[in-house]
Short mmCIF file of C-alpha atoms in Angstrom, two decimals:
data_model
loop_
_atom_site.label_atom_id
_atom_site.label_comp_id
_atom_site.label_asym_id
_atom_site.label_seq_id
_atom_site.Cartn_x
_atom_site.Cartn_y
_atom_site.Cartn_z
CA MET A 144 8.84 11.57 75.44
CA THR A 145 5.85 13.67 73.28
CA ARG A 146 2.81 12.67 75.18
CA PHE A 147 -0.69 12.94 72.40
CA SER A 148 -4.15 13.88 73.90
CA MET A 149 -7.26 12.58 74.07
CA PRO A 150 -8.17 13.31 70.31
CA ALA A 151 -5.00 12.64 68.74
CA ARG A 152 -4.89 9.59 70.41
CA ARG A 153 -8.65 8.21 69.35
CA ALA A 154 -7.35 9.77 65.45
CA LEU A 155 -4.22 6.86 65.72
CA ALA A 156 -6.44 4.27 66.91
CA ALA A 157 -8.75 4.76 64.14
CA VAL A 158 -6.52 4.74 61.31
CA PRO A 159 -5.80 1.03 61.40
CA ALA A 160 -9.52 0.31 61.19
CA THR A 161 -9.49 2.89 58.22
CA ALA A 162 -6.66 0.95 56.31
CA VAL A 163 -8.29 -2.15 57.00
CA LEU A 164 -11.76 -1.04 55.69
CA VAL A 165 -9.92 0.78 51.81
CA LEU A 166 -8.91 -3.12 51.31
CA LEU A 167 -12.50 -4.74 51.73
CA PRO A 168 -13.84 -2.87 48.09
CA SER A 169 -11.88 -4.58 46.37
CA VAL A 170 -13.17 -7.97 46.74
CA ALA A 171 -16.63 -6.52 46.81
CA TYR A 172 -16.52 -5.44 42.91
CA ALA A 173 -14.03 -7.95 41.90
CA HIS A 174 -15.94 -9.01 39.16
CA VAL A 175 -16.68 -8.27 35.36
CA THR A 176 -18.75 -5.02 34.86
CA VAL A 177 -19.92 -2.91 31.92
CA ASN A 178 -19.63 0.88 31.72
CA PRO A 179 -21.85 2.33 28.78
CA ASP A 180 -21.14 6.12 28.07
CA THR A 181 -24.87 6.34 27.36
CA THR A 182 -28.11 4.13 28.07
CA ALA A 183 -30.21 6.14 25.55
CA ALA A 184 -32.90 4.12 23.97
CA GLU A 185 -31.82 4.36 19.73
CA SER A 186 -28.64 5.86 20.19
CA TYR A 187 -25.31 4.04 19.80
CA ALA A 188 -22.67 3.45 22.77
CA SER A 189 -19.84 2.88 24.15
CA LEU A 190 -19.69 -0.15 26.25
CA THR A 191 -15.92 -0.40 28.39
CA PHE A 192 -16.05 -4.17 29.89
CA ARG A 193 -14.10 -4.09 33.17
CA VAL A 194 -12.58 -8.15 34.10
CA PRO A 195 -10.08 -8.01 36.45
CA THR A 196 -7.77 -11.17 37.26
CA GLU A 197 -8.83 -12.92 40.48
CA SER A 198 -6.97 -15.71 40.44
CA ASP A 199 -3.50 -15.81 42.49
CA THR A 200 -1.76 -18.29 40.12
CA ALA A 201 -3.15 -17.42 36.17
CA SER A 202 -3.26 -14.92 33.91
CA THR A 203 -6.81 -13.80 32.13
CA SER A 204 -5.91 -14.55 28.71
CA GLU A 205 -9.52 -14.66 26.58
CA LEU A 206 -12.78 -12.82 27.64
CA VAL A 207 -16.13 -13.68 25.35
CA VAL A 208 -18.72 -11.36 25.59
CA ASP A 209 -22.58 -12.63 24.63
CA LEU A 210 -24.40 -9.83 22.49
CA PRO A 211 -28.25 -9.93 22.50
CA THR A 212 -30.64 -12.01 19.99
CA ASP A 213 -33.89 -10.83 21.40
CA THR A 214 -32.87 -7.27 21.22
CA PRO A 215 -29.91 -7.72 18.45
CA PHE A 216 -27.44 -5.06 17.71
CA LEU A 217 -27.06 -4.17 13.85
CA SER A 218 -23.78 -2.74 14.27
CA VAL A 219 -20.79 -4.24 16.63
CA THR A 220 -17.38 -2.71 16.34
CA PRO A 221 -14.10 -3.53 18.87
CA ARG A 222 -12.07 -1.07 19.81
CA SER A 223 -8.19 -1.86 18.94
CA LEU A 224 -6.67 -3.32 22.44
CA PRO A 225 -2.57 -3.58 21.86
CA GLY A 226 -1.23 -7.47 22.57
CA TRP A 227 -5.46 -8.56 22.08
CA ASP A 228 -7.11 -9.96 18.66
CA VAL A 229 -10.25 -9.62 18.46
CA LYS A 230 -13.29 -11.44 16.50
CA VAL A 231 -16.63 -10.55 16.45
CA GLU A 232 -19.17 -13.54 15.29
CA THR A 233 -22.79 -13.58 13.47
CA ALA A 234 -25.72 -15.93 13.44
CA THR A 235 -29.18 -16.14 11.91
CA LEU A 236 -31.05 -15.59 14.94
CA ASP A 237 -34.39 -17.33 15.88
CA GLU A 238 -36.94 -14.76 15.22
CA PRO A 239 -36.16 -12.41 12.32
CA PHE A 240 -37.48 -8.66 13.04
CA GLU A 241 -37.69 -5.57 10.93
CA VAL A 242 -35.96 -2.62 10.34
CA GLU A 243 -37.33 0.27 8.37
CA GLY A 244 -38.98 -2.07 5.98
CA ALA A 245 -36.41 -4.75 5.90
CA THR A 246 -36.13 -7.84 7.20
CA VAL A 247 -33.23 -8.75 9.19
CA ASP A 248 -32.41 -12.25 10.26
CA GLU A 249 -28.47 -12.31 10.96
CA ALA A 250 -26.46 -10.23 13.71
CA PRO A 251 -23.63 -9.90 15.69
CA VAL A 252 -24.21 -12.57 18.73
CA ARG A 253 -20.32 -12.25 20.10
CA VAL A 254 -17.53 -10.86 20.79
CA THR A 255 -14.23 -12.37 21.84
CA TRP A 256 -10.94 -10.94 22.74
CA THR A 257 -7.74 -13.24 22.91
CA ALA A 258 -4.39 -12.20 24.97
CA GLN A 259 -1.43 -12.36 22.22
CA GLU A 260 1.40 -14.32 24.27
CA GLY A 261 2.47 -11.80 26.61
CA HIS A 262 0.08 -9.93 27.36
CA GLU A 263 -2.25 -11.75 29.51
CA VAL A 264 -3.84 -9.98 32.28
CA PRO A 265 -1.51 -10.55 35.42
CA PRO A 266 -3.19 -11.65 38.90
CA HIS A 267 -4.58 -9.01 40.69
CA GLU A 268 -4.44 -6.35 37.97
CA TYR A 269 -7.34 -5.92 34.97
CA GLN A 270 -8.00 -4.61 32.13
CA GLU A 271 -10.81 -2.98 30.13
CA PHE A 272 -12.14 -3.79 26.48
CA ALA A 273 -14.24 -1.72 24.97
CA VAL A 274 -16.70 -2.22 22.13
CA ARG A 275 -19.28 0.13 20.22
CA VAL A 276 -22.94 -1.20 19.74
CA GLY A 277 -25.60 0.09 18.36
CA ALA A 278 -28.96 0.58 18.26
CA LEU A 279 -29.63 0.23 22.03
CA PRO A 280 -33.71 -1.16 22.37
CA GLU A 281 -36.40 0.88 23.58
CA GLU A 282 -36.55 2.96 27.11
CA GLY A 283 -37.00 0.54 29.89
CA THR A 284 -34.90 -2.67 28.37
CA THR A 285 -32.75 -4.75 30.69
CA VAL A 286 -30.07 -5.85 27.74
CA VAL A 287 -28.41 -8.88 29.75
CA LEU A 288 -23.92 -9.13 27.88
CA PRO A 289 -23.08 -12.64 29.67
CA ALA A 290 -19.60 -12.62 29.70
CA HIS A 291 -16.95 -16.13 30.17
CA GLN A 292 -13.50 -15.24 31.31
CA THR A 293 -10.78 -17.92 30.66
CA TYR A 294 -7.87 -18.63 32.80
CA THR A 295 -4.32 -19.77 31.38
CA ASP A 296 -4.56 -22.60 33.61
CA GLY A 297 -7.07 -23.80 32.00
CA ASN A 298 -10.20 -22.44 34.28
CA VAL A 299 -13.11 -20.66 32.96
CA VAL A 300 -15.52 -18.25 34.52
CA ASP A 301 -18.90 -17.74 33.27
CA TRP A 302 -20.06 -14.52 34.38
CA ASP A 303 -23.80 -15.16 33.35
CA ASP A 304 -25.88 -14.95 36.63
CA LEU A 305 -29.02 -13.00 36.84
CA PRO A 306 -30.10 -11.03 40.42
CA ALA A 307 -32.68 -12.82 42.39
CA ASP A 308 -36.06 -11.82 43.17
CA ASP A 309 -35.05 -10.76 46.29
CA GLY A 310 -32.64 -8.34 44.68
CA THR A 311 -29.34 -10.63 46.19
CA GLU A 312 -26.58 -10.30 44.06
CA PRO A 313 -25.94 -13.84 42.35
CA GLU A 314 -21.70 -15.09 43.35
CA ALA A 315 -20.79 -14.66 39.08
CA PRO A 316 -23.41 -11.50 38.22
CA ALA A 317 -23.89 -10.88 33.55
CA PRO A 318 -22.67 -7.56 32.93
CA VAL A 319 -26.17 -5.34 32.80
CA LEU A 320 -27.47 -2.21 31.41
CA THR A 321 -30.57 -1.09 31.27
CA THR A 322 -31.88 1.30 28.24
CA THR A 323 -33.32 5.29 29.37
CA ALA A 324 -35.16 7.87 27.34
CA ALA A 325 -34.17 8.92 23.64
CA GLU A 326 -32.02 11.89 23.65
CA GLU A 327 -34.99 14.72 22.71
CA ASP A 328 -32.96 16.09 19.62
CA GLY A 329 -33.11 12.41 17.89
CA HIS A 330 -29.38 12.51 17.80
CA HIS A 331 -29.18 8.33 17.39
CA GLY A 332 -25.31 8.56 17.72
CA ALA A 333 -24.93 7.33 15.21
CA ALA A 334 -20.67 8.12 14.14
CA THR A 335 -18.33 7.27 11.46
CA SER A 336 -15.10 4.88 12.99
CA SER A 337 -13.08 7.83 14.03
CA ASP A 338 -15.81 9.14 16.13
CA GLY A 339 -16.44 5.66 17.74
CA ALA A 340 -13.16 4.84 18.50
CA ASP A 341 -13.17 8.68 20.24
CA ASP A 342 -16.11 7.57 22.75
CA ALA A 343 -14.89 4.37 23.26
CA ALA A 344 -11.99 6.10 24.82
CA ALA A 345 -13.54 8.51 25.99
CA ALA A 346 -15.96 5.57 28.08
CA THR A 347 -12.52 3.94 28.50
CA THR A 348 -11.18 7.22 30.41
CA ASP A 349 -14.19 8.25 32.22
CA ALA A 350 -16.07 5.43 33.29
CA VAL A 351 -17.57 5.38 36.96
CA ASP A 352 -15.61 3.53 39.19
CA PRO A 353 -17.24 2.77 42.17
CA VAL A 354 -14.20 1.44 43.59
CA GLY A 355 -11.99 4.07 43.10
CA ARG A 356 -14.37 6.61 44.10
CA TRP A 357 -14.68 4.63 47.56
CA LEU A 358 -10.69 4.32 47.72
CA GLY A 359 -10.36 8.14 47.26
CA GLY A 360 -13.13 8.68 50.29
CA ALA A 361 -11.10 6.22 52.77
CA GLY A 362 -7.74 8.54 51.77
CA LEU A 363 -9.55 11.67 52.80
CA VAL A 364 -10.06 9.62 55.71
CA VAL A 365 -7.29 8.18 56.63
CA GLY A 366 -4.99 12.06 55.38
CA ALA A 367 -7.63 13.83 57.71
CA ALA A 368 -6.96 11.39 60.45
CA GLY A 369 -2.78 11.87 59.97
CA ILE A 370 -3.36 15.82 59.44
CA GLY A 371 -5.09 15.80 63.26
CA VAL A 372 -2.51 13.58 64.37
CA ALA A 373 0.58 16.20 63.22
CA LEU A 374 -1.61 19.51 64.28
CA ALA A 375 -2.45 17.30 68.07
CA THR A 376 1.50 16.55 68.47
CA ARG A 377 2.95 19.89 67.45
CA ARG A 378 0.09 22.14 69.63
CA ARG A 379 1.67 19.20 72.75
CA ALA A 380 4.98 19.85 72.37
#
Protein backbone atom coordinates (compact mmCIF):
# COMPACT_ATOMS: atom_id res chain seq x y z
CA MET A 1 0.00 0.00 0.00
CA THR A 2 1.34 3.42 -0.94
CA ARG A 3 2.02 5.68 2.02
CA PHE A 4 1.79 9.47 1.67
CA SER A 5 4.35 11.86 3.07
CA MET A 6 3.30 14.44 5.69
CA PRO A 7 2.99 17.30 3.11
CA ALA A 8 0.84 15.06 0.94
CA ARG A 9 -1.45 14.15 3.85
CA ARG A 10 -1.81 17.83 4.72
CA ALA A 11 -2.72 18.62 1.13
CA LEU A 12 -5.36 15.88 1.15
CA ALA A 13 -6.81 17.19 4.39
CA ALA A 14 -7.06 20.68 2.92
CA VAL A 15 -9.06 19.60 -0.12
CA PRO A 16 -12.38 18.87 1.64
CA ALA A 17 -12.21 22.16 3.56
CA THR A 18 -11.57 24.09 0.36
CA ALA A 19 -14.38 22.28 -1.39
CA VAL A 20 -16.77 23.34 1.38
CA LEU A 21 -15.63 26.96 1.12
CA VAL A 22 -16.34 26.94 -2.62
CA LEU A 23 -20.04 26.59 -1.83
CA LEU A 24 -20.26 29.58 0.49
CA PRO A 25 -20.21 32.54 -1.96
CA SER A 26 -23.34 31.26 -3.74
CA VAL A 27 -25.23 32.13 -0.57
CA ALA A 28 -23.45 35.40 0.14
CA TYR A 29 -24.10 36.81 -3.32
CA ALA A 30 -27.59 35.38 -3.93
CA HIS A 31 -29.34 38.69 -4.55
CA VAL A 32 -30.21 40.95 -7.48
CA THR A 33 -27.26 43.09 -8.60
CA VAL A 34 -26.63 45.70 -11.30
CA ASN A 35 -23.45 45.85 -13.39
CA PRO A 36 -22.99 49.08 -15.41
CA ASP A 37 -20.55 49.21 -18.32
CA THR A 38 -19.74 52.79 -17.28
CA THR A 39 -20.52 55.05 -14.34
CA ALA A 40 -19.19 58.27 -15.93
CA ALA A 41 -21.46 61.24 -15.35
CA GLU A 42 -23.35 62.52 -18.41
CA SER A 43 -22.73 59.25 -20.26
CA TYR A 44 -25.14 56.63 -21.54
CA ALA A 45 -24.71 53.32 -19.70
CA SER A 46 -25.71 49.73 -20.32
CA LEU A 47 -27.02 48.29 -17.05
CA THR A 48 -27.13 44.54 -16.63
CA PHE A 49 -29.30 43.19 -13.81
CA ARG A 50 -28.35 39.71 -12.64
CA VAL A 51 -31.31 37.90 -11.09
CA PRO A 52 -30.85 34.53 -9.34
CA THR A 53 -33.77 32.25 -8.47
CA GLU A 54 -33.31 31.39 -4.82
CA SER A 55 -36.44 29.28 -4.40
CA ASP A 56 -36.17 25.48 -4.35
CA THR A 57 -39.61 24.97 -5.88
CA ALA A 58 -40.62 28.08 -7.87
CA SER A 59 -39.18 29.91 -10.89
CA THR A 60 -38.70 33.62 -11.53
CA SER A 61 -41.47 34.84 -13.82
CA GLU A 62 -41.15 38.64 -13.67
CA LEU A 63 -38.69 41.41 -12.86
CA VAL A 64 -39.66 45.03 -12.25
CA VAL A 65 -36.98 47.72 -11.87
CA ASP A 66 -37.92 51.16 -10.55
CA LEU A 67 -36.01 54.01 -12.19
CA PRO A 68 -34.97 57.18 -10.34
CA THR A 69 -37.35 60.14 -10.46
CA ASP A 70 -35.17 62.68 -8.64
CA THR A 71 -32.44 62.30 -11.30
CA PRO A 72 -34.50 60.73 -14.12
CA PHE A 73 -33.18 59.13 -17.29
CA LEU A 74 -34.45 60.75 -20.48
CA SER A 75 -33.59 57.68 -22.53
CA VAL A 76 -34.32 54.06 -21.57
CA THR A 77 -33.90 51.28 -24.14
CA PRO A 78 -34.17 47.64 -22.99
CA ARG A 79 -32.31 44.91 -24.81
CA SER A 80 -34.43 42.19 -26.37
CA LEU A 81 -34.42 38.94 -24.38
CA PRO A 82 -35.82 35.83 -26.12
CA GLY A 83 -38.80 34.40 -24.27
CA TRP A 84 -39.46 37.58 -22.30
CA ASP A 85 -41.78 40.54 -22.91
CA VAL A 86 -40.47 43.94 -21.81
CA LYS A 87 -42.30 47.20 -21.14
CA VAL A 88 -41.01 50.67 -20.26
CA GLU A 89 -43.48 52.84 -18.32
CA THR A 90 -43.37 56.63 -18.24
CA ALA A 91 -45.03 58.96 -15.75
CA THR A 92 -45.34 62.63 -14.84
CA LEU A 93 -42.58 63.76 -12.50
CA ASP A 94 -43.35 65.40 -9.16
CA GLU A 95 -40.76 68.06 -9.90
CA PRO A 96 -40.12 69.03 -13.56
CA PHE A 97 -36.55 69.92 -14.48
CA GLU A 98 -34.73 71.90 -17.13
CA VAL A 99 -32.70 70.29 -19.93
CA GLU A 100 -30.96 72.59 -22.41
CA GLY A 101 -33.58 75.29 -21.93
CA ALA A 102 -36.57 72.96 -22.14
CA THR A 103 -38.81 71.90 -19.26
CA VAL A 104 -39.21 68.13 -18.86
CA ASP A 105 -42.12 66.91 -16.75
CA GLU A 106 -42.32 63.27 -17.88
CA ALA A 107 -39.73 60.46 -17.90
CA PRO A 108 -39.39 56.65 -17.81
CA VAL A 109 -40.03 55.40 -14.27
CA ARG A 110 -40.20 51.62 -14.53
CA VAL A 111 -39.07 48.66 -16.65
CA THR A 112 -40.90 45.34 -16.47
CA TRP A 113 -39.74 42.00 -17.89
CA THR A 114 -42.33 39.21 -17.99
CA ALA A 115 -41.50 35.62 -18.92
CA GLN A 116 -43.43 33.87 -21.63
CA GLU A 117 -44.62 30.38 -20.76
CA GLY A 118 -41.71 27.96 -20.50
CA HIS A 119 -39.04 30.69 -20.25
CA GLU A 120 -39.11 31.35 -16.51
CA VAL A 121 -35.79 31.21 -14.61
CA PRO A 122 -35.67 27.77 -12.88
CA PRO A 123 -34.61 27.24 -9.25
CA HIS A 124 -30.90 27.81 -8.56
CA GLU A 125 -30.29 29.38 -11.99
CA TYR A 126 -30.04 33.04 -13.00
CA GLN A 127 -30.88 35.36 -15.87
CA GLU A 128 -29.47 38.72 -16.95
CA PHE A 129 -31.64 41.63 -18.04
CA ALA A 130 -30.01 44.54 -19.87
CA VAL A 131 -31.17 48.10 -20.47
CA ARG A 132 -29.40 51.16 -21.86
CA VAL A 133 -30.06 54.41 -20.00
CA GLY A 134 -28.91 57.99 -20.09
CA ALA A 135 -27.73 60.37 -19.36
CA LEU A 136 -26.25 59.51 -15.98
CA PRO A 137 -26.47 62.29 -13.36
CA GLU A 138 -23.56 64.36 -12.05
CA GLU A 139 -20.50 62.85 -10.42
CA GLY A 140 -21.01 61.42 -6.95
CA THR A 141 -24.73 60.69 -7.36
CA THR A 142 -25.95 57.43 -5.83
CA VAL A 143 -28.48 55.89 -8.20
CA VAL A 144 -30.79 53.44 -6.45
CA LEU A 145 -32.64 50.97 -8.68
CA PRO A 146 -35.12 48.97 -6.56
CA ALA A 147 -35.98 45.60 -8.10
CA HIS A 148 -39.05 43.43 -7.52
CA GLN A 149 -38.77 39.74 -8.33
CA THR A 150 -41.93 37.66 -8.80
CA TYR A 151 -41.99 33.87 -8.53
CA THR A 152 -44.37 31.42 -10.17
CA ASP A 153 -45.86 30.56 -6.77
CA GLY A 154 -46.96 34.18 -6.32
CA ASN A 155 -44.23 35.25 -3.91
CA VAL A 156 -42.62 38.66 -4.54
CA VAL A 157 -39.19 39.64 -3.24
CA ASP A 158 -38.58 43.38 -3.02
CA TRP A 159 -34.89 44.18 -3.41
CA ASP A 160 -35.20 47.75 -2.18
CA ASP A 161 -33.34 48.04 1.15
CA LEU A 162 -30.48 50.51 1.56
CA PRO A 163 -27.33 49.82 3.63
CA ALA A 164 -27.50 50.77 7.30
CA ASP A 165 -25.63 53.81 8.58
CA ASP A 166 -22.89 51.52 9.88
CA GLY A 167 -22.43 50.01 6.41
CA THR A 168 -24.09 46.69 7.26
CA GLU A 169 -25.69 45.08 4.21
CA PRO A 170 -29.45 44.64 4.57
CA GLU A 171 -31.29 41.39 3.95
CA ALA A 172 -32.67 42.49 0.56
CA PRO A 173 -30.31 45.19 -0.78
CA ALA A 174 -31.40 47.34 -3.70
CA PRO A 175 -29.17 47.42 -6.79
CA VAL A 176 -27.09 50.61 -6.55
CA LEU A 177 -24.46 52.43 -8.59
CA THR A 178 -22.54 55.65 -7.91
CA THR A 179 -21.57 57.95 -10.75
CA THR A 180 -17.97 58.98 -11.32
CA ALA A 181 -16.27 61.87 -13.13
CA ALA A 182 -17.39 62.65 -16.66
CA GLU A 183 -15.17 61.46 -19.47
CA GLU A 184 -12.52 64.04 -20.37
CA ASP A 185 -13.14 63.88 -24.12
CA GLY A 186 -16.68 65.06 -23.56
CA HIS A 187 -18.19 62.01 -25.27
CA HIS A 188 -21.50 61.29 -23.57
CA GLY A 189 -22.06 57.85 -25.04
CA ALA A 190 -25.01 58.89 -27.19
CA ALA A 191 -25.15 56.09 -29.74
CA THR A 192 -27.41 54.65 -32.35
CA SER A 193 -29.75 51.80 -31.46
CA SER A 194 -27.36 49.25 -32.97
CA ASP A 195 -24.49 50.63 -30.89
CA GLY A 196 -26.70 50.42 -27.82
CA ALA A 197 -27.44 46.76 -28.52
CA ASP A 198 -23.73 46.03 -28.95
CA ASP A 199 -22.90 47.84 -25.72
CA ALA A 200 -25.61 45.98 -23.85
CA ALA A 201 -24.29 42.68 -25.18
CA ALA A 202 -20.81 43.66 -24.06
CA ALA A 203 -22.15 44.53 -20.62
CA THR A 204 -23.75 41.10 -20.35
CA THR A 205 -20.58 39.31 -21.44
CA ASP A 206 -18.01 41.38 -19.56
CA ALA A 207 -19.94 42.14 -16.36
CA VAL A 208 -17.80 41.75 -13.24
CA ASP A 209 -18.80 38.58 -11.42
CA PRO A 210 -17.33 38.43 -7.89
CA VAL A 211 -18.75 34.97 -7.40
CA GLY A 212 -17.15 33.63 -10.57
CA ARG A 213 -13.78 35.12 -9.70
CA TRP A 214 -13.96 33.72 -6.16
CA LEU A 215 -14.91 30.29 -7.41
CA GLY A 216 -12.14 30.41 -10.01
CA GLY A 217 -9.57 31.23 -7.34
CA ALA A 218 -10.86 28.48 -5.09
CA GLY A 219 -10.73 26.06 -8.00
CA LEU A 220 -7.04 26.88 -8.51
CA VAL A 221 -6.39 26.13 -4.85
CA VAL A 222 -8.11 22.76 -5.12
CA GLY A 223 -6.22 22.00 -8.33
CA ALA A 224 -2.89 22.94 -6.79
CA ALA A 225 -3.58 20.70 -3.80
CA GLY A 226 -4.37 17.81 -6.11
CA ILE A 227 -1.16 18.29 -8.07
CA GLY A 228 0.83 18.36 -4.85
CA VAL A 229 -0.68 15.06 -3.75
CA ALA A 230 0.04 13.46 -7.12
CA LEU A 231 3.69 14.56 -7.07
CA ALA A 232 4.19 13.40 -3.52
CA THR A 233 2.67 10.03 -4.33
CA ARG A 234 4.87 9.67 -7.38
CA ARG A 235 8.04 10.38 -5.39
CA ARG A 236 7.11 7.81 -2.78
CA ALA A 237 6.14 5.14 -5.32
